[in-house]
Coordinates of C-alpha atoms in Angstrom, one line a residue:
Chain A
M940 CA 157.4 24.6 97.3
A941 CA 156.5 21.6 99.4
I942 CA 157.8 21.3 103.0
N943 CA 159.8 18.0 103.3
E944 CA 158.4 17.0 106.7
T945 CA 160.6 14.1 106.8
T946 CA 164.2 15.7 106.8
L947 CA 162.5 18.0 109.2
T948 CA 161.8 15.5 111.8
A949 CA 164.9 14.1 111.6
A950 CA 167.6 17.6 112.0
A951 CA 164.0 18.4 114.9
A952 CA 165.0 15.6 116.8
W953 CA 168.5 17.8 117.5
R954 CA 167.7 21.3 117.4
P955 CA 163.7 21.8 116.3
D956 CA 164.6 25.6 117.1
F957 CA 166.4 24.4 113.5
A958 CA 163.2 22.9 112.0
A959 CA 161.0 25.7 113.8
I960 CA 162.8 28.4 111.2
A961 CA 163.5 25.9 108.4
S962 CA 160.0 25.6 108.6
W963 CA 159.2 29.5 107.5
I964 CA 162.2 29.7 104.8
K965 CA 161.7 29.4 100.8
P966 CA 163.9 27.0 99.1
G967 CA 167.1 29.0 97.4
A968 CA 166.8 32.0 99.6
K969 CA 169.7 34.6 100.3
I970 CA 169.7 34.9 104.1
L971 CA 171.7 36.9 106.9
D972 CA 172.2 35.4 110.2
L973 CA 172.3 37.3 112.8
G974 CA 174.7 36.2 116.0
C975 CA 175.5 32.9 113.6
G976 CA 177.0 31.0 116.5
D977 CA 179.3 28.7 114.8
G978 CA 177.8 28.7 111.5
S979 CA 175.1 25.4 112.3
L980 CA 171.9 26.9 111.8
L981 CA 173.5 28.4 108.4
K982 CA 174.8 24.7 107.6
Y983 CA 171.3 23.2 108.5
L984 CA 169.4 25.7 106.2
H985 CA 171.5 25.1 103.1
Q986 CA 171.3 21.4 103.8
E987 CA 167.9 21.8 104.0
R988 CA 166.6 24.4 102.1
N989 CA 169.5 25.2 99.7
I990 CA 170.2 28.8 100.8
F991 CA 173.0 31.1 100.2
G992 CA 173.6 33.2 103.0
Y993 CA 175.9 35.0 105.6
G994 CA 176.5 34.9 109.9
V995 CA 177.4 37.6 111.5
E996 CA 179.2 36.7 114.4
I997 CA 181.3 39.0 117.1
D998 CA 182.8 36.2 119.0
D999 CA 186.2 35.0 117.5
K1000 CA 185.8 31.4 118.7
N1001 CA 182.4 31.3 116.4
V1002 CA 183.7 32.8 113.2
L1003 CA 186.5 30.4 113.0
G1004 CA 183.7 27.6 113.8
C1005 CA 182.2 29.0 110.9
L1006 CA 185.4 29.0 108.8
Q1007 CA 185.6 25.1 109.6
N1008 CA 182.0 24.7 108.9
G1009 CA 182.5 26.3 105.8
I1010 CA 180.5 28.9 106.2
N1011 CA 180.3 32.3 105.2
V1012 CA 180.5 35.0 108.3
I1013 CA 181.5 38.6 109.0
Q1014 CA 182.8 39.7 112.1
N1015 CA 181.4 42.3 113.2
D1016 CA 179.6 44.0 116.3
L1017 CA 175.5 43.6 115.9
E1018 CA 175.6 46.5 118.4
S1019 CA 176.5 48.8 115.5
G1020 CA 174.2 48.2 113.6
L1021 CA 174.4 46.5 109.5
S1022 CA 176.2 49.3 107.4
S1023 CA 178.1 46.7 105.5
F1024 CA 174.5 45.4 104.2
A1025 CA 172.7 47.1 101.6
N1026 CA 168.9 48.0 101.8
D1027 CA 166.6 45.0 100.6
S1028 CA 169.2 42.8 100.0
F1029 CA 167.9 39.5 102.1
D1030 CA 165.1 37.4 101.6
Y1031 CA 165.5 36.9 105.3
V1032 CA 167.4 38.0 108.5
I1033 CA 167.1 35.6 111.0
L1034 CA 168.0 36.6 115.1
S1035 CA 168.1 33.6 116.7
Q1036 CA 168.1 34.1 120.4
T1037 CA 170.1 36.5 120.3
L1038 CA 167.5 39.5 120.8
Q1039 CA 167.6 39.3 124.4
A1040 CA 171.7 39.8 124.8
M1041 CA 171.7 42.8 122.7
K1042 CA 171.5 46.0 124.1
H1043 CA 169.6 48.2 120.7
T1044 CA 167.4 45.9 120.9
A1045 CA 164.9 48.2 118.8
E1046 CA 167.7 49.4 116.7
I1047 CA 168.6 45.9 115.2
I1048 CA 165.0 45.0 114.3
Q1049 CA 164.8 48.2 112.5
E1050 CA 168.1 47.3 110.5
M1051 CA 166.6 43.8 110.1
L1052 CA 163.3 45.1 108.7
R1053 CA 165.7 47.4 106.1
V1054 CA 168.3 44.9 105.5
G1055 CA 165.7 41.9 104.9
R1056 CA 162.2 41.8 102.8
E1057 CA 161.4 39.3 106.3
G1058 CA 162.6 39.3 109.4
I1059 CA 162.7 36.1 111.8
V1060 CA 163.4 36.5 115.7
S1061 CA 163.6 33.6 118.0
F1062 CA 163.5 34.5 121.7
P1063 CA 162.9 32.5 125.1
N1064 CA 159.9 33.0 126.1
F1065 CA 160.3 35.0 130.2
G1066 CA 156.4 34.4 130.4
Y1067 CA 157.1 30.5 130.2
W1068 CA 155.4 29.4 133.7
K1069 CA 158.7 28.1 135.4
N1070 CA 159.6 31.1 135.1
R1071 CA 157.0 32.9 136.7
M1072 CA 156.5 30.3 138.8
Q1073 CA 160.9 30.9 140.2
V1074 CA 159.8 34.5 139.8
I1075 CA 157.2 33.9 142.4
R1076 CA 158.9 32.0 144.5
G1077 CA 161.6 34.8 145.0
H1078 CA 164.4 34.3 142.5
M1079 CA 165.4 34.8 138.8
P1080 CA 164.3 32.2 136.9
V1081 CA 167.1 29.8 136.0
S1082 CA 166.3 26.9 132.7
E1083 CA 166.7 24.9 129.8
S1084 CA 166.4 28.2 127.7
L1085 CA 167.8 30.6 130.5
P1086 CA 170.6 28.2 131.5
Y1087 CA 172.1 31.2 133.6
H1088 CA 172.4 32.6 136.8
W1089 CA 171.4 36.4 137.1
Y1090 CA 174.8 37.2 138.0
D1091 CA 176.3 35.8 135.0
T1092 CA 173.7 36.0 132.1
P1093 CA 174.3 37.8 128.4
N1094 CA 170.7 38.1 129.0
I1095 CA 169.9 41.5 129.4
H1096 CA 166.6 42.1 127.6
L1097 CA 164.2 39.4 128.1
C1098 CA 160.8 39.5 127.1
T1099 CA 157.3 37.8 126.8
L1100 CA 155.4 37.0 123.8
G1101 CA 153.4 40.3 124.9
D1102 CA 156.2 42.1 125.1
F1103 CA 157.9 41.2 121.8
E1104 CA 154.4 42.1 119.8
E1105 CA 154.5 45.4 121.4
L1106 CA 158.0 46.3 120.0
C1107 CA 157.2 44.6 116.4
R1108 CA 154.5 47.6 116.7
Q1109 CA 156.6 50.4 117.8
C1110 CA 159.3 49.4 114.8
N1111 CA 156.5 49.5 112.5
A1112 CA 156.9 45.5 112.3
K1113 CA 154.1 43.6 110.5
I1114 CA 153.8 40.2 112.8
L1115 CA 153.3 37.1 109.4
E1116 CA 153.5 34.5 111.5
R1117 CA 154.1 32.9 115.1
R1118 CA 154.8 30.0 116.8
V1119 CA 155.9 29.3 119.6
M1120 CA 157.7 25.7 121.1
N1121 CA 157.8 23.6 124.0
G1122 CA 161.2 21.7 123.4
D1123 CA 160.0 19.9 119.9
R1124 CA 156.3 20.5 120.5
Q1125 CA 154.6 23.5 119.0
I1126 CA 152.3 25.4 121.5
E1127 CA 148.9 26.5 120.4
L1128 CA 146.9 27.4 124.1
S1129 CA 147.9 29.6 126.8
P1130 CA 150.9 29.8 124.5
N1131 CA 152.7 33.2 126.7
L1132 CA 152.5 30.5 129.7
L1133 CA 153.3 27.0 128.2
G1134 CA 155.7 27.9 125.6
R1135 CA 159.2 28.3 126.0
L1136 CA 161.2 29.6 122.8
A1137 CA 158.7 31.8 120.5
F1138 CA 159.2 32.6 117.0
Y1139 CA 158.0 35.5 114.9
R1140 CA 158.2 36.1 111.4
F1141 CA 157.7 39.3 110.0
E1142 CA 158.3 42.2 107.5
R1143 CA 157.8 46.1 106.9
G1144 CA 154.3 47.3 108.5
Chain B
M1382 CA 217.6 27.3 111.8
P1383 CA 214.5 25.9 110.2
E1384 CA 211.4 25.1 112.4
S1385 CA 211.0 21.2 111.7
N1386 CA 207.3 21.7 109.7
S1387 CA 209.8 23.9 107.4
V1388 CA 209.5 23.3 103.8
G1389 CA 213.8 23.1 104.6
I1390 CA 216.2 23.8 102.1
V1391 CA 214.8 26.3 98.7
T1392 CA 216.0 27.2 95.8
P1393 CA 215.0 30.1 93.5
Q1394 CA 214.2 29.6 90.1
Y1395 CA 214.4 31.9 87.0
V1396 CA 211.8 32.1 83.6
H1397 CA 212.6 34.6 80.9
I1398 CA 209.2 36.2 79.4
D1399 CA 210.3 36.7 76.2
K1400 CA 206.8 38.1 75.3
P1401 CA 206.1 42.3 75.3
L1402 CA 204.3 43.5 78.6
K1403 CA 201.9 46.8 77.6
L1404 CA 202.1 48.4 80.7
K1405 CA 199.3 50.3 82.3
S1406 CA 201.6 53.6 82.1
G1407 CA 201.2 52.8 78.1
T1408 CA 204.6 51.9 77.6
E1409 CA 205.7 48.7 77.4
I1410 CA 209.0 46.0 78.7
S1411 CA 209.5 44.2 75.6
S1412 CA 210.8 40.9 77.8
Y1413 CA 211.8 40.4 81.6
N1414 CA 212.9 38.5 83.9
L1415 CA 211.4 37.0 87.3
V1416 CA 213.2 35.2 89.9
Y1417 CA 210.3 32.4 92.1
E1418 CA 210.1 30.1 94.3
T1419 CA 208.0 26.9 94.5
Y1420 CA 207.0 24.7 98.0
G1421 CA 205.0 21.4 97.9
S1422 CA 204.0 19.9 94.5
L1423 CA 201.7 20.6 91.7
N1424 CA 199.1 17.9 91.7
T1425 CA 197.8 15.7 88.8
G1426 CA 194.8 17.8 88.3
R1427 CA 197.4 21.0 88.4
S1428 CA 194.6 22.1 90.9
N1429 CA 196.2 22.7 94.1
A1430 CA 198.8 26.0 93.2
V1431 CA 199.2 28.6 95.4
L1432 CA 200.5 31.7 94.7
V1433 CA 201.7 34.1 97.3
C1434 CA 201.9 37.9 96.5
H1435 CA 204.5 39.8 98.3
A1436 CA 204.1 43.4 99.8
L1437 CA 205.9 47.0 99.6
S1438 CA 209.8 45.0 100.6
G1439 CA 208.9 41.7 100.1
N1440 CA 210.2 38.8 97.8
H1441 CA 209.8 35.8 96.6
H1442 CA 211.9 34.2 99.5
V1443 CA 208.6 33.1 101.3
A1444 CA 209.4 30.0 102.9
G1445 CA 212.3 27.7 104.0
V1446 CA 216.1 28.9 103.6
Y1447 CA 219.0 29.0 101.5
E1448 CA 221.1 26.2 101.6
D1449 CA 224.6 28.3 102.5
K1450 CA 222.6 31.4 104.4
P1451 CA 220.9 29.1 107.7
K1452 CA 219.4 32.7 108.8
S1453 CA 217.7 33.0 105.9
T1454 CA 214.4 32.1 106.8
G1455 CA 211.6 33.1 104.3
W1456 CA 209.5 35.9 105.3
W1457 CA 206.1 34.5 105.6
D1458 CA 207.3 30.8 107.3
N1459 CA 205.4 31.0 109.8
M1460 CA 202.2 30.5 107.3
V1461 CA 203.7 28.0 104.5
G1462 CA 205.0 25.0 105.0
P1463 CA 204.2 21.6 105.7
G1464 CA 201.2 21.4 108.5
K1465 CA 201.1 25.0 108.7
P1466 CA 198.3 27.6 107.7
I1467 CA 198.8 27.2 104.0
D1468 CA 199.6 23.7 104.0
T1469 CA 202.4 22.7 101.6
D1470 CA 201.4 18.9 101.8
K1471 CA 198.0 20.4 100.4
F1472 CA 199.2 23.0 98.1
F1473 CA 201.7 23.2 95.4
V1474 CA 202.5 27.1 96.7
I1475 CA 204.1 30.2 94.6
G1476 CA 206.1 32.6 95.5
V1477 CA 207.5 35.6 93.2
N1478 CA 209.6 38.4 93.1
N1479 CA 207.1 41.2 91.8
L1480 CA 208.4 43.2 88.0
G1481 CA 211.0 46.1 89.3
G1482 CA 211.9 44.7 92.5
C1483 CA 215.5 44.1 93.6
H1484 CA 215.5 40.4 94.1
G1485 CA 216.1 39.0 91.3
S1486 CA 213.5 39.9 88.6
T1487 CA 213.8 42.7 86.4
G1488 CA 214.1 45.8 88.3
P1489 CA 216.0 49.2 88.0
A1490 CA 219.3 47.8 89.4
S1491 CA 219.3 45.5 86.3
I1492 CA 221.6 45.6 83.4
D1493 CA 219.3 47.0 80.3
A1494 CA 220.6 44.6 77.6
R1495 CA 220.4 47.6 74.8
T1496 CA 222.6 49.7 76.8
G1497 CA 224.2 47.6 78.7
K1498 CA 223.9 50.1 81.5
H1499 CA 221.6 49.9 84.9
Y1500 CA 217.9 51.0 84.1
G1501 CA 218.3 53.0 86.6
A1502 CA 215.0 56.2 86.3
N1503 CA 214.2 54.8 83.0
F1504 CA 212.9 51.7 84.5
P1505 CA 208.8 52.0 83.6
I1506 CA 206.7 52.3 86.7
V1507 CA 204.7 50.1 86.6
T1508 CA 201.3 48.9 88.8
V1509 CA 199.2 46.1 90.7
E1510 CA 197.0 45.5 87.3
D1511 CA 200.8 44.9 85.6
W1512 CA 202.2 42.7 88.5
V1513 CA 198.8 40.0 87.7
E1514 CA 199.7 40.4 84.1
T1515 CA 204.1 38.9 84.8
Q1516 CA 201.9 36.8 87.3
A1517 CA 200.0 35.4 84.7
Q1518 CA 202.9 34.4 82.7
L1519 CA 204.3 32.8 85.3
A1520 CA 201.2 30.2 85.6
E1521 CA 201.6 29.8 82.5
H1522 CA 205.1 29.0 82.4
L1523 CA 204.1 26.7 85.0
G1524 CA 201.6 25.0 83.4
I1525 CA 199.1 26.5 86.0
H1526 CA 195.4 27.5 84.3
Q1527 CA 194.0 28.6 87.8
F1528 CA 194.5 28.8 91.3
A1529 CA 193.1 27.2 94.1
A1530 CA 194.4 30.6 96.0
V1531 CA 196.1 33.8 95.4
V1532 CA 197.2 35.1 98.8
G1533 CA 198.3 38.5 99.8
G1534 CA 198.9 41.3 102.8
S1535 CA 198.9 44.5 102.2
L1536 CA 200.2 45.3 98.8
G1537 CA 200.4 41.6 98.1
G1538 CA 196.3 41.6 99.3
M1539 CA 195.9 44.6 96.2
Q1540 CA 197.2 42.0 93.8
A1541 CA 194.9 39.2 94.9
L1542 CA 192.2 41.4 95.1
Q1543 CA 193.8 42.4 91.4
W1544 CA 193.6 39.0 90.0
T1545 CA 189.9 38.2 91.0
L1546 CA 188.5 41.1 88.8
D1547 CA 191.3 40.1 86.0
F1548 CA 191.3 36.9 85.5
P1549 CA 188.2 35.9 87.4
D1550 CA 187.8 32.4 86.1
K1551 CA 192.1 32.1 87.2
V1552 CA 191.4 32.0 91.1
R1553 CA 189.5 29.8 92.8
H1554 CA 189.8 31.8 96.5
A1555 CA 191.5 35.0 97.1
L1556 CA 193.4 35.5 100.5
V1557 CA 193.2 39.7 101.1
I1558 CA 195.0 40.2 104.2
A1559 CA 195.2 43.7 106.1
A1560 CA 194.9 45.4 102.9
A1561 CA 192.3 48.2 101.2
A1562 CA 190.8 48.6 97.7
K1563 CA 193.0 51.8 97.9
L1564 CA 194.8 54.0 99.8
T1565 CA 193.6 57.5 101.9
A1566 CA 194.9 60.5 101.1
Q1567 CA 197.0 60.4 104.8
N1568 CA 198.4 56.6 103.8
I1569 CA 199.3 58.7 100.1
A1570 CA 200.7 61.2 101.9
F1571 CA 203.0 58.5 104.2
N1572 CA 204.5 57.6 101.1
D1573 CA 204.8 60.8 99.1
V1574 CA 207.6 61.9 102.5
A1575 CA 209.3 58.8 101.8
R1576 CA 209.6 59.2 98.2
Q1577 CA 211.0 62.8 98.9
A1578 CA 213.3 61.8 101.4
I1579 CA 215.0 59.1 98.4
L1580 CA 214.4 62.1 95.6
T1581 CA 216.3 64.8 97.5
D1582 CA 219.2 62.9 98.9
Q1583 CA 222.2 64.1 97.0
D1584 CA 223.3 60.9 96.3
Y1585 CA 220.2 59.9 94.1
Y1586 CA 221.2 61.2 91.0
G1587 CA 218.0 60.8 89.4
G1588 CA 218.0 57.6 90.0
D1589 CA 221.4 57.0 88.0
Y1590 CA 222.6 56.3 91.7
Y1591 CA 224.6 53.2 90.5
S1592 CA 226.6 54.9 87.9
Y1593 CA 228.8 56.9 90.7
N1594 CA 229.3 54.3 92.4
T1595 CA 227.0 55.2 95.4
L1596 CA 223.6 54.7 97.3
P1597 CA 220.6 57.3 98.3
R1598 CA 221.2 55.6 102.0
R1599 CA 220.3 58.1 104.0
G1600 CA 216.5 58.9 101.7
L1601 CA 216.1 54.9 101.8
R1602 CA 216.9 55.1 105.4
L1603 CA 214.6 57.5 106.4
A1604 CA 211.9 56.7 104.3
R1605 CA 212.2 53.2 105.7
M1606 CA 212.4 54.8 109.0
L1607 CA 209.3 56.4 108.7
G1608 CA 207.6 53.5 106.8
H1609 CA 208.2 51.2 109.9
I1610 CA 206.3 53.8 112.4
T1611 CA 203.4 53.5 110.1
Y1612 CA 203.6 49.9 110.3
L1613 CA 203.8 49.4 114.1
S1614 CA 200.8 50.6 116.3
D1615 CA 201.6 53.2 119.0
H1616 CA 200.6 50.3 122.0
S1617 CA 203.7 47.9 120.6
M1618 CA 206.0 50.8 120.4
A1619 CA 205.2 51.8 124.3
S1620 CA 205.3 48.4 125.2
K1621 CA 208.2 47.3 123.3
F1622 CA 210.8 50.6 124.5
G1623 CA 208.4 53.1 126.3
R1624 CA 211.2 55.8 126.8
E1625 CA 213.5 53.6 127.8
L1626 CA 217.2 54.6 127.6
R1627 CA 219.8 53.3 126.1
D1628 CA 222.4 54.8 128.8
G1629 CA 219.7 55.2 131.1
K1630 CA 219.8 59.5 130.9
F1631 CA 219.9 62.1 129.3
S1632 CA 222.5 63.1 127.3
F1633 CA 221.1 66.8 126.0
G1634 CA 222.3 66.2 122.9
Y1635 CA 220.7 64.5 119.3
D1636 CA 222.9 61.3 119.3
V1637 CA 220.6 58.1 120.0
E1638 CA 219.3 58.2 123.4
F1639 CA 215.5 56.7 123.4
E1640 CA 215.7 52.6 122.5
I1641 CA 213.3 53.8 119.5
E1642 CA 215.6 55.8 118.0
S1643 CA 218.1 53.2 118.1
Y1644 CA 215.9 50.7 116.5
L1645 CA 214.4 52.8 113.9
R1646 CA 218.1 53.7 113.2
Y1647 CA 219.0 50.2 112.8
Q1648 CA 216.1 49.2 111.0
G1649 CA 216.7 52.1 108.3
D1650 CA 220.4 50.9 108.0
K1651 CA 219.7 47.2 107.1
F1652 CA 216.8 47.9 105.1
T1653 CA 219.6 50.0 102.9
D1654 CA 221.2 47.3 102.3
L1655 CA 219.0 44.9 101.1
F1656 CA 216.7 47.0 99.2
D1657 CA 217.3 49.3 95.7
A1658 CA 216.2 53.0 96.3
N1659 CA 214.0 53.3 93.1
S1660 CA 212.2 49.6 93.5
Y1661 CA 211.0 51.4 96.9
L1662 CA 210.0 54.3 94.8
L1663 CA 208.5 52.0 92.2
M1664 CA 206.3 50.0 94.7
T1665 CA 205.2 52.9 96.7
K1666 CA 203.7 54.2 93.3
A1667 CA 202.0 51.2 92.8
L1668 CA 200.3 51.6 96.2
D1669 CA 199.2 54.5 95.2
Y1670 CA 197.4 53.9 92.3
F1671 CA 196.3 50.9 92.9
D1672 CA 192.4 51.9 93.2
P1673 CA 190.1 49.3 90.9
A1674 CA 186.8 51.3 91.6
N1675 CA 188.0 54.4 89.6
A1676 CA 187.0 53.2 86.2
Y1677 CA 183.7 52.9 88.0
N1678 CA 183.3 55.9 89.4
G1679 CA 184.6 55.2 92.4
D1680 CA 181.6 52.9 92.8
L1681 CA 183.5 49.3 94.2
S1682 CA 180.6 47.0 93.4
A1683 CA 180.0 47.8 90.5
A1684 CA 184.5 47.4 89.4
F1685 CA 183.4 43.7 91.5
K1686 CA 180.7 42.6 89.3
A1687 CA 183.1 40.1 87.0
V1688 CA 184.5 38.6 90.6
R1689 CA 183.8 35.0 90.6
A1690 CA 186.3 33.6 93.2
S1691 CA 185.5 33.2 96.7
F1692 CA 186.9 35.2 99.5
L1693 CA 188.5 35.3 102.9
V1694 CA 189.3 39.0 104.1
L1695 CA 191.5 39.8 107.7
S1696 CA 192.2 43.2 109.3
F1697 CA 193.9 44.0 112.4
T1698 CA 192.4 45.7 114.6
T1699 CA 195.1 47.8 115.7
D1700 CA 196.7 48.7 111.9
W1701 CA 196.3 52.2 111.1
R1702 CA 197.8 52.0 107.9
F1703 CA 195.5 49.6 106.2
S1704 CA 192.7 50.0 109.1
P1705 CA 189.3 47.4 109.6
E1706 CA 187.7 50.1 107.6
R1707 CA 189.4 49.5 104.6
S1708 CA 188.9 45.9 105.1
R1709 CA 185.0 46.3 105.3
D1710 CA 184.7 48.4 102.1
I1711 CA 186.2 45.5 100.0
V1712 CA 183.5 43.2 102.2
K1713 CA 181.3 45.2 101.5
A1714 CA 181.3 45.7 97.5
L1715 CA 181.4 41.9 97.5
L1716 CA 178.3 41.1 99.5
D1717 CA 176.9 43.9 97.3
N1718 CA 177.6 41.1 94.4
N1719 CA 176.6 37.9 96.7
I1720 CA 179.9 36.8 96.3
N1721 CA 180.8 34.2 99.1
V1722 CA 182.8 36.3 101.6
S1723 CA 184.4 35.5 105.0
Y1724 CA 185.0 39.1 107.1
G1725 CA 187.6 38.4 110.3
E1726 CA 188.9 41.1 112.2
I1727 CA 191.5 39.7 114.0
T1728 CA 192.6 41.8 117.7
S1729 CA 196.1 42.6 117.7
T1730 CA 198.5 44.6 119.4
H1731 CA 201.3 45.2 117.0
G1732 CA 199.8 47.4 113.6
H1733 CA 200.3 46.7 110.3
D1734 CA 202.9 44.4 110.7
S1735 CA 200.0 42.0 112.1
F1736 CA 199.8 40.2 109.2
L1737 CA 203.2 38.9 109.3
M1738 CA 203.6 37.8 113.1
N1739 CA 202.7 34.7 114.4
D1740 CA 199.1 35.1 116.3
A1741 CA 197.4 32.0 117.0
Y1742 CA 193.4 33.4 116.0
Y1743 CA 194.7 34.7 112.7
H1744 CA 196.5 31.2 111.9
Q1745 CA 193.3 29.2 112.9
L1746 CA 191.5 31.4 110.7
V1747 CA 193.7 31.2 107.4
R1748 CA 193.8 27.4 108.6
A1749 CA 190.4 26.6 108.4
Y1750 CA 189.7 28.7 105.1
M1751 CA 192.4 26.8 103.4
K1752 CA 191.7 23.3 104.9
N1753 CA 188.1 23.7 103.5
I1754 CA 189.7 24.8 99.7
E1755 CA 189.1 21.6 97.7
V1756 CA 192.1 20.9 95.3

């Protein structure tokens, strides 16, 4: 089915990262969104792609947000795995800007590969030139996509595009598609330098 | 006195179901009475009815107060009422005393019209499935063809779950709180100690204590004391009672010394005035027998194949009698069947009793879920 670019553009105005993910989702798909926040992405995907799905979230306020948004949510700690979910039970398992805050990084990628036919991961690119500049100047980066100080950041496993691709190789995840964004612009040239947010779609290798 | 947003003065109602009920045990009850209460009003589309199922020692008096008894507040008054999480401005809420209970529905303490005597030990053991069937009869009596939601905590949660299995088209949502798809061996063990306390009381008289004008008080008291321990958490007992002594010093005897002893004995004594021992035995058996997966070789996911309702499943972190693991079993089986389900694991210090408490997050979750139910 062709992607309806008009609706995606409208939504892209407020969450271009949602639109980027939606462009990869087949209509009617079954989706698991890990670290789903208040369910905004699932709600958006339901509106745009008529998906059926569940979110997983640990934070009370976000679980409540999901219920208020009418989104199925399972309160569970991602660090302890996805044992409630059967093998191959989802079309897509999404980990949207959550990977960098997880302790069990490789484990969650493996769980995504077990539970879903495809995985989608997005994360802030630490290799973005503005981040590099701040490090060169002697400071940990603070930016729009990394809005924390080193002492209060939940982000414990930041990586670059190259780093993530290496992890995929180690986890035997076959990368199907990559998209690198800066705001609502897609970055084709020198993505590891000019891209702020990275998106990957992958399957079992 | 009731709070300002209470349903106010309520009056129990009775229905006589004159239709034989085939029980799971194979026996039959030819007719029976059910006592129930309703709060709010049924809309013209009859689409806003909510059934609240009670737990082991609960009853039909869910919310509000009785006119002549200002302290008779319903057991879930903090949850059910105008503007409350289960909002009676939106929903028509029904509480019913289960068959075999002792608060007005036919039970062991009722008079058997055929003999003119109390049923006593002759009252058959009823199961969660049997209760759901009687509740369906009540729904028919009230002209309700489909519940917007069936809600329950603990044993009440088991009934809500059973509703979605037995009448998949008659319930749109189930709220299953602090429940389990089956009891663990440890849980059955607690129930059996409670039963043994009653059954071995000299005043039990094989269940016919009514004829002897007495009650198996010691047994029921012990049963309740044991139960009560398991409904609280180590933490809540420690913070409420600690090692406090009533007289501030040891008396080197066996009378009440620690505050926790005093509390448990008081709870036990109070209970013997309010509850019938035979009903207690029967309710604990209903708990033990509940196991919808049993007919499917223990495969809960297979047992849930027919489920159509959407679910909110909630558990409490310090509940060790109906632990979060047991709720996650239910969630997993629902996920395996692509059922709409949300699951909240509520951090609470109050153990199993948390489901009756006024916890902000817990009530927000129920409120948010109920608010999205279309009527």
